[in-house]
Short mmCIF file of C-alpha atoms in Angstrom, two decimals:
data_model
loop_
_atom_site.label_atom_id
_atom_site.label_comp_id
_atom_site.label_asym_id
_atom_site.label_seq_id
_atom_site.Cartn_x
_atom_site.Cartn_y
_atom_site.Cartn_z
CA MET A 3 189.24 -65.17 159.09
CA SER A 4 187.86 -65.08 155.86
CA GLU A 5 184.42 -64.40 157.20
CA ARG A 6 185.21 -61.68 159.67
CA ARG A 7 187.48 -60.27 156.91
CA THR A 8 184.29 -60.43 154.77
CA ARG A 9 181.87 -58.44 157.21
CA ARG A 10 184.53 -56.01 157.55
CA GLU A 11 184.60 -55.29 153.80
CA GLN A 12 181.10 -55.05 154.08
CA ARG A 13 180.87 -52.43 156.52
CA GLU A 14 183.69 -50.38 154.88
CA GLU A 15 181.46 -50.82 151.54
CA GLU A 16 178.54 -49.53 153.30
CA GLU A 17 180.52 -46.90 155.09
CA ARG A 18 181.65 -45.51 151.68
CA ARG A 19 178.32 -45.80 150.47
CA LEU A 20 176.81 -43.51 153.11
CA GLU A 21 179.62 -41.30 152.96
CA LEU A 22 179.14 -40.92 149.05
CA GLU A 23 175.49 -40.65 149.93
CA ARG A 24 176.17 -37.93 152.34
CA ARG A 25 178.51 -35.96 150.18
CA ARG A 26 176.00 -36.45 147.00
CA ARG A 27 173.21 -34.65 149.72
CA ILE A 28 175.81 -32.29 150.40
CA ALA A 29 176.54 -31.31 146.73
CA ILE A 30 172.57 -31.35 146.06
CA ALA A 31 172.10 -29.29 148.77
CA ARG A 32 174.88 -26.81 148.18
CA LYS A 33 173.66 -26.81 144.30
CA ARG A 34 170.39 -26.23 145.37
CA ARG A 35 171.88 -22.81 147.65
CA GLN A 36 173.94 -22.04 144.74
CA GLN A 37 170.64 -22.17 142.57
CA GLN A 38 168.57 -20.28 145.10
CA ILE A 39 171.17 -17.52 145.62
CA ARG A 40 171.40 -17.24 141.56
CA ARG A 41 167.53 -16.44 141.65
CA GLN A 42 167.59 -14.34 144.35
CA LYS A 43 170.59 -12.38 142.80
CA MET A 44 168.51 -12.66 139.77
CA MET A 45 165.44 -11.35 141.29
CA ILE A 46 167.34 -8.64 143.25
CA ALA A 47 168.65 -7.66 139.98
CA GLY A 48 165.34 -8.31 138.04
CA THR A 49 164.03 -5.88 140.87
CA GLY A 50 166.54 -3.28 140.43
CA LEU A 51 166.24 -3.26 136.65
CA ALA A 52 162.22 -3.17 137.10
CA ILE A 53 162.94 -0.37 139.78
CA LEU A 54 165.16 1.44 137.18
CA LEU A 55 162.79 0.83 134.42
CA ILE A 56 160.03 2.36 136.13
CA GLY A 57 162.36 5.00 137.32
CA ALA A 58 162.94 5.88 133.66
CA ALA A 59 159.39 5.44 132.50
CA VAL A 60 158.54 7.91 135.20
CA PHE A 61 161.10 10.02 134.60
CA ALA A 62 160.14 9.85 130.68
CA ILE A 63 156.61 10.41 131.48
CA HIS A 64 157.46 13.22 133.77
CA GLY A 65 159.51 14.71 131.02
CA LYS A 66 156.79 14.20 128.29
CA ILE A 67 154.03 15.84 131.12
CA GLU A 68 156.45 18.67 131.75
CA ALA A 69 157.57 19.00 128.01
CA LYS A 70 153.75 18.85 127.06
CA LYS A 71 152.79 21.60 129.80
CA ALA A 72 155.79 23.55 128.39
CA LYS A 73 154.66 23.32 124.81
CA GLU A 74 151.08 24.55 126.28
CA ALA A 75 152.22 27.45 127.90
CA GLN A 76 154.46 28.41 125.20
CA GLU A 77 151.64 27.98 122.49
CA LYS A 78 149.18 29.91 124.87
CA GLN A 79 151.75 32.61 125.37
CA LYS A 80 151.83 32.86 121.37
CA GLU A 81 148.09 32.48 121.18
CA ALA A 82 148.02 35.69 124.15
CA GLU A 83 150.87 37.45 122.39
CA ALA A 84 148.75 37.02 118.96
CA LYS A 85 145.64 37.92 120.36
CA ALA A 86 146.93 40.78 121.88
CA LYS A 87 148.69 41.75 118.61
CA ALA A 88 144.98 41.43 116.88
CA GLU A 89 143.50 43.44 119.33
CA GLU A 90 146.31 46.09 119.00
CA GLU A 91 145.71 46.03 115.53
CA ASN A 92 141.86 45.98 115.41
CA ASN A 93 142.13 49.15 117.94
CA THR A 94 144.45 50.93 115.39
CA LEU A 95 142.92 52.33 112.00
CA HIS A 96 145.17 54.17 109.56
CA MET A 97 143.87 56.34 107.43
CA VAL A 98 144.52 58.07 104.23
CA ALA A 99 142.71 61.19 102.07
CA ALA A 100 143.09 62.85 98.81
CA GLY A 101 142.07 66.15 97.39
CA ASP A 102 140.47 67.10 94.70
CA ASN A 103 139.83 64.61 91.73
CA LEU A 104 139.27 67.35 88.90
CA ILE A 105 139.11 65.75 85.21
CA HIS A 106 139.58 68.34 82.95
CA ASP A 107 138.96 68.38 78.97
CA ALA A 108 142.51 67.05 78.28
CA LEU A 109 142.41 64.17 80.91
CA ILE A 110 138.60 63.13 79.75
CA ASN A 111 140.40 62.83 76.26
CA ALA A 112 143.36 60.79 77.60
CA GLY A 113 141.02 58.74 78.68
CA LYS A 114 139.02 58.23 75.72
CA ASP A 115 142.43 57.36 73.80
CA ASN A 116 142.92 54.37 76.34
CA ASP A 117 139.80 52.85 75.82
CA TRP A 118 137.39 55.05 78.47
CA ASN A 119 139.85 53.16 81.35
CA PHE A 120 141.54 56.00 83.85
CA ASP A 121 143.24 53.69 85.81
CA PHE A 122 146.50 55.42 84.71
CA LEU A 123 145.72 58.43 86.46
CA TYR A 124 146.35 56.26 89.85
CA GLU A 125 148.61 53.63 88.94
CA ASN A 126 151.65 55.16 91.00
CA ILE A 127 149.42 55.95 93.97
CA LYS A 128 147.45 53.19 94.53
CA LYS A 129 149.57 51.06 97.02
CA VAL A 130 149.65 53.91 99.28
CA ILE A 131 145.79 54.07 99.13
CA LYS A 132 145.23 50.13 99.70
CA ASP A 133 147.43 49.65 102.45
CA ALA A 134 145.27 52.22 104.29
CA ASP A 135 142.43 50.70 106.66
CA LEU A 136 140.19 53.73 105.11
CA ALA A 137 141.05 55.77 102.20
CA SER A 138 139.07 58.62 101.20
CA VAL A 139 139.22 61.03 98.18
CA ASN A 140 137.17 64.41 96.98
CA GLN A 141 135.25 63.72 93.33
CA GLU A 142 135.28 67.26 92.47
CA THR A 143 132.66 67.10 89.89
CA PRO A 144 129.33 64.82 89.24
CA LEU A 145 129.58 61.93 86.96
CA GLU A 146 128.29 61.21 83.60
CA LYS A 147 127.05 57.77 81.93
CA ASP A 148 126.68 59.45 78.39
CA HIS A 149 130.54 59.69 76.90
CA ASP A 150 129.34 62.36 74.34
CA LYS A 151 128.13 64.87 77.31
CA ALA A 152 131.45 64.31 79.37
CA ALA A 153 132.96 67.78 79.65
CA GLY A 154 135.55 69.92 81.96
CA TYR A 155 135.24 73.19 82.72
CA PRO A 156 133.32 75.29 83.14
CA ASP A 157 129.90 72.79 83.54
CA PHE A 158 131.93 69.55 84.52
CA ALA A 159 130.74 65.90 83.88
CA THR A 160 133.10 63.62 84.55
CA PRO A 161 133.07 60.13 82.54
CA GLU A 162 131.99 57.24 85.18
CA GLU A 163 134.62 55.16 83.99
CA VAL A 164 136.66 57.64 86.42
CA GLY A 165 134.62 55.98 89.20
CA ASP A 166 135.66 52.64 88.29
CA ALA A 167 139.28 53.96 88.49
CA LEU A 168 138.70 55.16 91.73
CA ALA A 169 137.38 52.30 93.12
CA ASN A 170 140.26 50.19 91.40
CA ALA A 171 142.63 52.50 93.61
CA GLY A 172 141.15 51.51 96.66
CA PHE A 173 139.25 54.37 97.86
CA ASP A 174 136.53 53.35 100.63
CA ILE A 175 135.28 56.87 100.79
CA VAL A 176 134.32 59.69 98.15
CA THR A 177 133.37 62.71 99.04
CA GLN A 178 131.12 65.09 96.28
CA ALA A 179 129.96 68.19 98.23
CA THR A 180 131.54 70.49 96.14
CA GLU A 181 130.80 73.86 94.56
CA HIS A 182 130.53 71.80 91.18
CA ALA A 183 128.36 69.26 92.63
CA PHE A 184 125.33 70.91 90.53
CA ASP A 185 127.16 71.35 87.52
CA GLN A 186 124.75 69.04 85.75
CA GLN A 187 121.93 69.64 88.06
CA GLU A 188 119.54 67.14 89.20
CA ASN A 189 120.29 64.81 86.60
CA GLY A 190 124.18 64.89 87.81
CA ILE A 191 123.34 64.10 91.38
CA ALA A 192 120.94 61.18 90.18
CA THR A 193 123.37 59.75 88.21
CA SER A 194 126.54 59.81 90.50
CA VAL A 195 124.44 58.62 93.13
CA SER A 196 123.18 56.09 91.03
CA PHE A 197 126.72 54.93 90.07
CA TRP A 198 128.19 54.45 93.49
CA ASN A 199 125.15 53.15 95.01
CA LYS A 200 124.67 50.49 91.73
CA ASN A 201 128.47 49.42 91.06
CA TYR A 202 130.02 50.04 94.53
CA PRO A 203 127.65 50.15 97.55
CA LYS A 204 130.34 49.25 100.00
CA ILE A 205 132.15 52.65 99.15
CA SER A 206 130.49 55.25 101.39
CA LEU A 207 129.24 58.14 99.39
CA LEU A 208 129.22 61.47 101.19
CA GLY A 209 127.62 64.78 100.41
CA ILE A 210 125.17 64.37 97.81
CA HIS A 211 121.81 62.57 98.05
CA SER A 212 118.89 61.78 95.40
CA LYS A 213 116.46 61.56 98.46
CA GLU A 214 116.04 63.16 101.89
CA GLU A 215 118.26 61.15 104.33
CA GLU A 216 120.68 61.33 106.89
CA ARG A 217 123.87 63.74 106.00
CA TYR A 218 126.68 61.61 107.80
CA GLN A 219 127.03 57.73 107.73
CA ILE A 220 128.50 55.45 110.06
CA ILE A 221 131.41 53.26 109.07
CA GLU A 222 132.45 49.99 110.96
CA LYS A 223 135.85 48.89 110.82
CA LYS A 224 137.83 46.81 112.67
CA ASN A 225 136.81 48.06 116.22
CA PHE A 226 135.83 51.40 115.21
CA LYS A 227 132.63 52.97 114.42
CA VAL A 228 133.40 55.96 112.44
CA ALA A 229 131.33 58.89 111.46
CA VAL A 230 131.89 60.73 108.33
CA MET A 231 130.03 64.00 106.90
CA ASP A 232 130.97 66.49 104.31
CA TYR A 233 130.07 69.83 103.81
CA SER A 234 129.92 72.17 100.58
CA CYS A 235 130.73 75.87 101.56
CA MET A 236 129.23 77.26 98.09
CA LEU A 237 127.79 76.03 94.78
CA SER A 238 129.12 77.13 91.21
CA GLU A 239 127.98 80.76 90.44
CA ASN A 240 126.26 79.18 87.33
CA HIS A 241 123.77 77.06 89.17
CA SER A 242 121.31 77.08 91.73
CA ILE A 243 119.56 74.36 93.60
CA PRO A 244 115.71 74.63 94.23
CA GLU A 245 114.89 74.98 97.42
CA ASP A 246 112.86 72.05 97.69
CA GLU A 247 115.90 69.87 96.16
CA SER A 248 118.23 71.40 98.89
CA TYR A 249 119.15 68.03 100.57
CA MET A 250 120.80 67.03 97.00
CA VAL A 251 124.23 68.83 98.28
CA ASP A 252 125.01 69.24 101.71
CA THR A 253 125.95 72.02 102.54
CA TYR A 254 127.66 74.08 105.52
CA SER A 255 125.86 75.69 108.20
CA GLU A 256 125.93 75.70 111.79
CA LYS A 257 122.94 74.64 112.68
CA ASN A 258 123.93 71.38 109.88
CA ILE A 259 126.88 71.02 111.73
CA GLU A 260 125.52 70.98 115.29
CA SER A 261 122.90 68.83 114.97
CA ASP A 262 124.61 66.25 112.82
CA LEU A 263 127.61 66.12 115.10
CA LYS A 264 125.47 65.77 118.19
CA LYS A 265 123.58 62.78 116.68
CA ALA A 266 126.50 61.43 115.20
CA LYS A 267 128.76 61.16 118.38
CA GLU A 268 125.91 59.20 119.81
CA GLU A 269 126.42 56.42 117.35
CA ALA A 270 130.33 56.62 116.90
CA ASP A 271 133.52 56.42 118.26
CA VAL A 272 135.49 59.41 116.26
CA THR A 273 133.87 61.78 113.75
CA ILE A 274 135.58 62.95 110.99
CA VAL A 275 134.19 66.21 109.00
CA TYR A 276 135.14 66.68 105.38
CA LEU A 277 134.69 70.29 104.63
CA HIS A 278 135.00 71.98 100.78
CA GLY A 279 135.92 75.73 101.34
CA GLY A 280 138.70 78.22 102.11
CA LYS A 281 140.77 80.67 100.23
CA SER A 282 143.46 79.75 97.55
CA ASP A 283 145.36 83.06 97.72
CA SER A 284 147.45 82.07 100.60
CA THR A 285 148.95 78.61 102.03
CA ASP A 286 147.99 79.96 105.43
CA PRO A 287 144.15 79.29 106.80
CA ASP A 288 142.03 82.47 106.19
CA GLU A 289 140.02 83.62 108.87
CA LYS A 290 136.41 82.75 107.56
CA MET A 291 137.85 79.16 107.44
CA GLN A 292 139.46 79.25 110.76
CA ASP A 293 136.46 80.26 112.43
CA ARG A 294 134.44 77.52 110.69
CA ILE A 295 137.24 75.19 111.90
CA ASP A 296 136.92 76.50 115.57
CA PHE A 297 133.43 76.00 115.54
CA LEU A 298 133.46 72.07 114.36
CA ALA A 299 136.06 72.03 117.48
CA GLU A 300 133.58 73.42 119.51
CA GLN A 301 130.98 70.90 118.54
CA GLY A 302 133.37 68.02 119.18
CA ALA A 303 134.91 66.65 115.87
CA ASP A 304 137.78 64.90 116.19
CA VAL A 305 139.34 65.50 112.31
CA VAL A 306 138.64 67.85 110.10
CA ILE A 307 140.20 67.36 106.39
CA CYS A 308 139.38 70.48 103.98
CA SER A 309 139.43 70.89 100.21
CA HIS A 310 138.68 73.26 97.37
CA PRO A 311 141.64 75.75 97.16
CA HIS A 312 143.20 73.60 94.71
CA ILE A 313 146.55 74.65 96.50
CA LEU A 314 148.27 72.62 99.60
CA LYS A 315 147.93 74.02 103.06
CA GLY A 316 149.42 73.49 106.33
CA TYR A 317 147.78 71.08 109.28
CA GLU A 318 148.05 70.78 112.96
CA LEU A 319 146.52 69.13 115.98
CA LYS A 320 144.25 71.77 117.82
CA LYS A 321 143.10 71.64 121.52
CA ARG A 322 139.36 71.85 121.25
CA PRO A 323 137.55 73.59 123.97
CA ASP A 324 136.66 70.28 126.10
CA GLY A 325 140.43 69.53 126.34
CA LYS A 326 140.99 66.88 123.76
CA ASN A 327 142.94 66.98 120.38
CA MET A 328 141.04 67.41 116.75
CA LEU A 329 143.13 66.92 114.09
CA VAL A 330 142.88 69.48 111.06
CA TYR A 331 144.20 69.51 107.31
CA TYR A 332 143.26 73.02 105.76
CA SER A 333 143.70 71.73 102.17
CA LEU A 334 145.00 69.20 100.32
CA GLY A 335 145.43 70.74 97.23
CA ASN A 336 144.58 68.90 93.81
CA PHE A 337 144.94 65.28 93.65
CA VAL A 338 144.39 65.04 89.86
CA SER A 339 144.14 67.99 87.14
CA ASN A 340 145.93 69.39 84.49
CA GLN A 341 146.34 73.16 85.96
CA SER A 342 149.35 74.59 84.98
CA SER A 343 151.18 75.91 88.32
CA LEU A 344 153.64 74.18 90.39
CA GLU A 345 151.15 75.11 93.43
CA ASN A 346 148.09 73.36 91.71
CA LEU A 347 149.81 70.54 90.86
CA LEU A 348 151.63 69.60 94.32
CA GLY A 349 148.99 67.99 96.29
CA GLY A 350 149.28 65.99 99.25
CA LEU A 351 147.74 62.81 100.74
CA ALA A 352 146.25 63.23 104.51
CA ASP A 353 148.05 60.18 106.63
CA PHE A 354 146.84 59.77 110.11
CA THR A 355 146.40 56.79 112.42
CA LEU A 356 143.58 56.74 114.92
CA LYS A 357 143.95 54.34 118.40
CA LYS A 358 141.17 52.86 120.29
CA ASP A 359 141.62 52.35 124.25
CA ALA A 360 140.62 48.53 124.65
CA LYS A 361 139.51 49.46 128.14
CA THR A 362 137.89 52.80 127.98
CA GLY A 363 136.72 52.91 124.17
CA GLU A 364 138.40 56.72 123.68
CA VAL A 365 140.09 56.99 120.20
CA THR A 366 142.97 59.33 119.89
CA ILE A 367 144.93 60.47 116.93
CA GLU A 368 148.37 58.52 117.58
CA ASP A 369 150.29 59.57 114.47
CA TYR A 370 149.80 61.95 111.93
CA SER A 371 151.46 63.54 108.63
CA LEU A 372 151.29 64.42 105.28
CA ILE A 373 152.40 62.93 101.96
CA PRO A 374 153.38 65.07 99.39
CA VAL A 375 152.01 63.97 95.73
CA VAL A 376 152.59 65.38 92.34
CA MET A 377 150.30 65.35 89.52
CA HIS A 378 152.23 64.55 86.22
CA TYR A 379 151.06 65.12 82.65
CA ASN A 380 153.35 65.14 79.43
CA SER A 381 152.36 67.50 76.69
CA ASP A 382 150.38 64.88 74.71
CA TYR A 383 148.94 63.19 77.85
CA THR A 384 149.97 59.96 76.46
CA GLU A 385 151.52 59.97 80.24
CA ALA A 386 149.37 61.28 83.33
CA GLY A 387 149.14 60.29 86.71
CA VAL A 388 149.62 61.07 90.46
CA TYR A 389 153.46 60.33 92.05
CA GLU A 390 154.24 60.41 95.53
CA LEU A 391 157.00 63.37 95.68
CA SER A 392 159.28 60.98 96.96
CA ASP A 393 159.35 58.80 94.00
CA TYR A 394 159.10 61.86 91.46
CA THR A 395 162.37 62.40 89.52
CA GLU A 396 164.33 65.11 87.52
CA ALA A 397 163.48 63.34 84.33
CA LEU A 398 159.47 63.31 84.85
CA ALA A 399 159.52 66.97 85.77
CA LYS A 400 161.84 68.02 82.77
CA SER A 401 159.11 66.17 80.71
CA HIS A 402 156.20 67.52 82.43
CA GLY A 403 153.60 69.24 80.15
CA ILE A 404 153.95 72.49 82.31
CA HIS A 405 156.62 73.41 80.26
CA GLU A 406 154.80 73.68 77.41
CA GLU A 407 151.36 75.27 79.14
CA ASN A 408 153.29 77.93 81.14
CA SER A 409 156.91 78.60 80.08
CA GLU A 410 157.22 81.25 82.39
CA GLU A 411 156.55 78.88 85.54
CA THR A 412 159.52 77.34 87.08
CA PHE A 413 159.13 73.49 87.64
CA SER A 414 162.10 71.14 89.03
CA LEU A 415 161.88 68.21 91.35
CA SER A 416 163.84 70.67 93.90
CA ALA A 417 161.49 73.43 93.26
CA LEU A 418 158.62 70.67 94.05
CA LYS A 419 160.63 69.94 97.11
CA SER A 420 161.06 73.00 98.45
CA ALA A 421 157.47 74.16 97.84
CA ALA A 422 156.07 70.69 99.97
CA GLN A 423 158.95 71.40 102.76
CA GLU A 424 157.39 75.16 103.23
CA ILE A 425 154.05 73.56 103.53
CA GLY A 426 154.08 71.42 106.89
CA GLU A 427 152.47 71.36 110.21
CA ILE A 428 151.63 74.60 111.67
CA THR A 429 153.43 74.82 114.91
CA THR A 430 152.16 78.06 116.45
CA GLY A 431 148.35 76.90 116.16
CA SER A 432 145.62 79.79 116.72
CA SER A 433 143.38 80.20 119.46
CA LEU A 434 139.93 78.75 119.13
CA SER A 435 137.04 80.99 118.96
CA GLU A 436 134.89 81.47 121.79
CA ASP A 437 131.88 83.20 119.67
CA GLY A 438 131.01 80.32 117.48
CA ASP A 439 130.74 81.11 113.21
CA SER A 440 129.75 85.05 112.81
CA ASP A 441 129.85 84.55 109.21
CA SER A 442 126.92 86.20 107.52
CA GLY A 443 128.00 84.81 104.15
CA ASN A 444 128.89 87.79 102.32
CA SER A 445 132.43 87.92 102.25
CA GLU A 446 134.74 85.85 99.79
CA ASP A 447 135.36 82.36 100.48
CA SER A 448 138.19 81.86 97.77
CA SER A 449 140.41 84.49 95.91
CA SER A 450 141.62 84.59 92.64
CA ASP A 451 145.02 83.29 92.12
CA SER A 452 146.95 84.30 89.18
CA LYS A 453 148.76 81.19 88.34
CA SER A 454 145.92 79.15 89.00
CA SER A 455 143.20 81.33 87.41
CA SER A 456 144.48 82.79 84.57
CA ASP A 457 145.10 79.83 82.22
CA SER A 458 141.89 79.15 80.60
CA LYS A 459 143.83 77.13 77.63
CA ASN A 460 144.40 74.30 79.99
CA SER A 461 140.98 74.28 81.88
CA SER A 462 141.48 75.94 84.70
CA ASP A 463 138.72 76.21 87.19
CA SER A 464 138.96 80.01 86.97
CA LYS A 465 135.11 81.02 86.84
CA SER A 466 133.86 78.88 89.34
CA SER A 467 133.45 79.55 92.97
CA SER A 468 136.47 77.67 93.46
CA ASP A 469 139.10 80.39 91.96
CA SER A 470 136.84 83.62 92.01
CA ASP A 471 136.23 86.25 94.64
CA THR A 472 132.77 87.02 93.47
CA ASN A 473 131.10 83.64 93.53
CA SER A 474 131.87 82.18 96.96
CA ASP A 475 129.11 81.72 99.54
CA ASN A 476 127.01 85.21 98.66
CA ASN A 477 124.85 83.78 96.08
CA SER A 478 121.23 84.63 97.09
CA ASN A 479 119.56 81.57 95.14
CA ALA A 480 117.49 79.10 97.33
CA GLY A 481 120.25 76.58 98.71
CA ASN A 482 123.38 77.65 97.21
CA ASN A 483 124.37 79.47 100.70
CA ALA A 484 124.82 77.30 103.11
CA GLU A 485 125.74 79.80 105.87
CA ASP A 486 122.84 81.82 105.50
CA GLU A 487 119.83 79.66 104.43
CA GLU A 488 119.75 77.79 108.09
CA SER A 489 117.11 75.78 107.04
CA ASN A 490 118.62 74.14 104.35
CA ASN A 491 119.65 70.51 104.53
#
């Protein structure tokens, strides 16, 4: 009995052991399954996270690529716009031109008192000059190195320091073919040419020469090739140029004009003619000057800028025979002088803009106007210089030396403005001549103006051909009459 119980107990013990072993295996298997499930879940989660990370990375990379593309596109657009703007700027040429720079004795003395520095004459106007792409001025008189020989009317010899002041003011073109060009004869020409060539080689000097050379120059500025030339229609009655030296001053003749413009137009995009002549008895263009302008139009000049009458005249856009436009300023009046009438002290700056078509290369006149200027000086010339009329004041007008020089003259800010308003763009125009220039050279090119030519006290230009009926275009000396002496240079 006892033995059976023992065997039964052993069997029961074995069964319990087996059951425990079975349960242990089940527990282990369950644990393994749970671990496997966890690993699978982790793998799935990891895969999902990886996918998310990869997606995020791809999105980020795509975003960066798109942002880079957008930035590059913006930069290209900016570059294109900048290039287009630069191209537009380089195909736009802004020019200004000043009238007669006429240095009388009183102004010479004012410069002497200022250690021979004449910058003060242009201090109030130089911003307008410097802002232009090209700026020109008519230097009416020859330059002189020796201060002891400096002189005003009638045989002008202008201190070289005036040339320094013009350069400092920002002028790029200086014209010197005037009736006073030969006032100091060959020496005056040689001194003037040497001064500009030696000290300011980048400034284009027109109208006078110390040797035989082309009468025109080509100025390359931005995308433009500008042909510039300068002619005088007369010389002072006091001087004549020997025939073998007639090349020293460029004088007007149809032969010269036709030849020079034909050659210049083959080299340049645009042609600008500076012409020294015209009458001072009226603000309207005189018949002879209009004939010359018509001839220039027939030869294809693009811009004509006239000086000499010492009074301001109008301007207009004329139709040339070929259907294109020609811009004409009939007289810019005085730039600097000490003459003593309102009309001699009111001048103008030609202000115009040329536009070049990038595809065709054709140059057109985009904009044009005239800036009125006033020559100011007080009674002792401790103050002297050019002002824009828009900057001039009534106080300055009241302090002007003209009130002592010419007490009968009405000179005020309102009078200056009124005179400037009367002289503007010519809207009626005039028909272009079909017959060329028939001028024989014997009729007068300038007529006496009572206010500008009667006052010898303030060094008026009264006896020179600029203000006298008897001296223009009718001097028979060799080289003087540009229109009669067709063989002249």
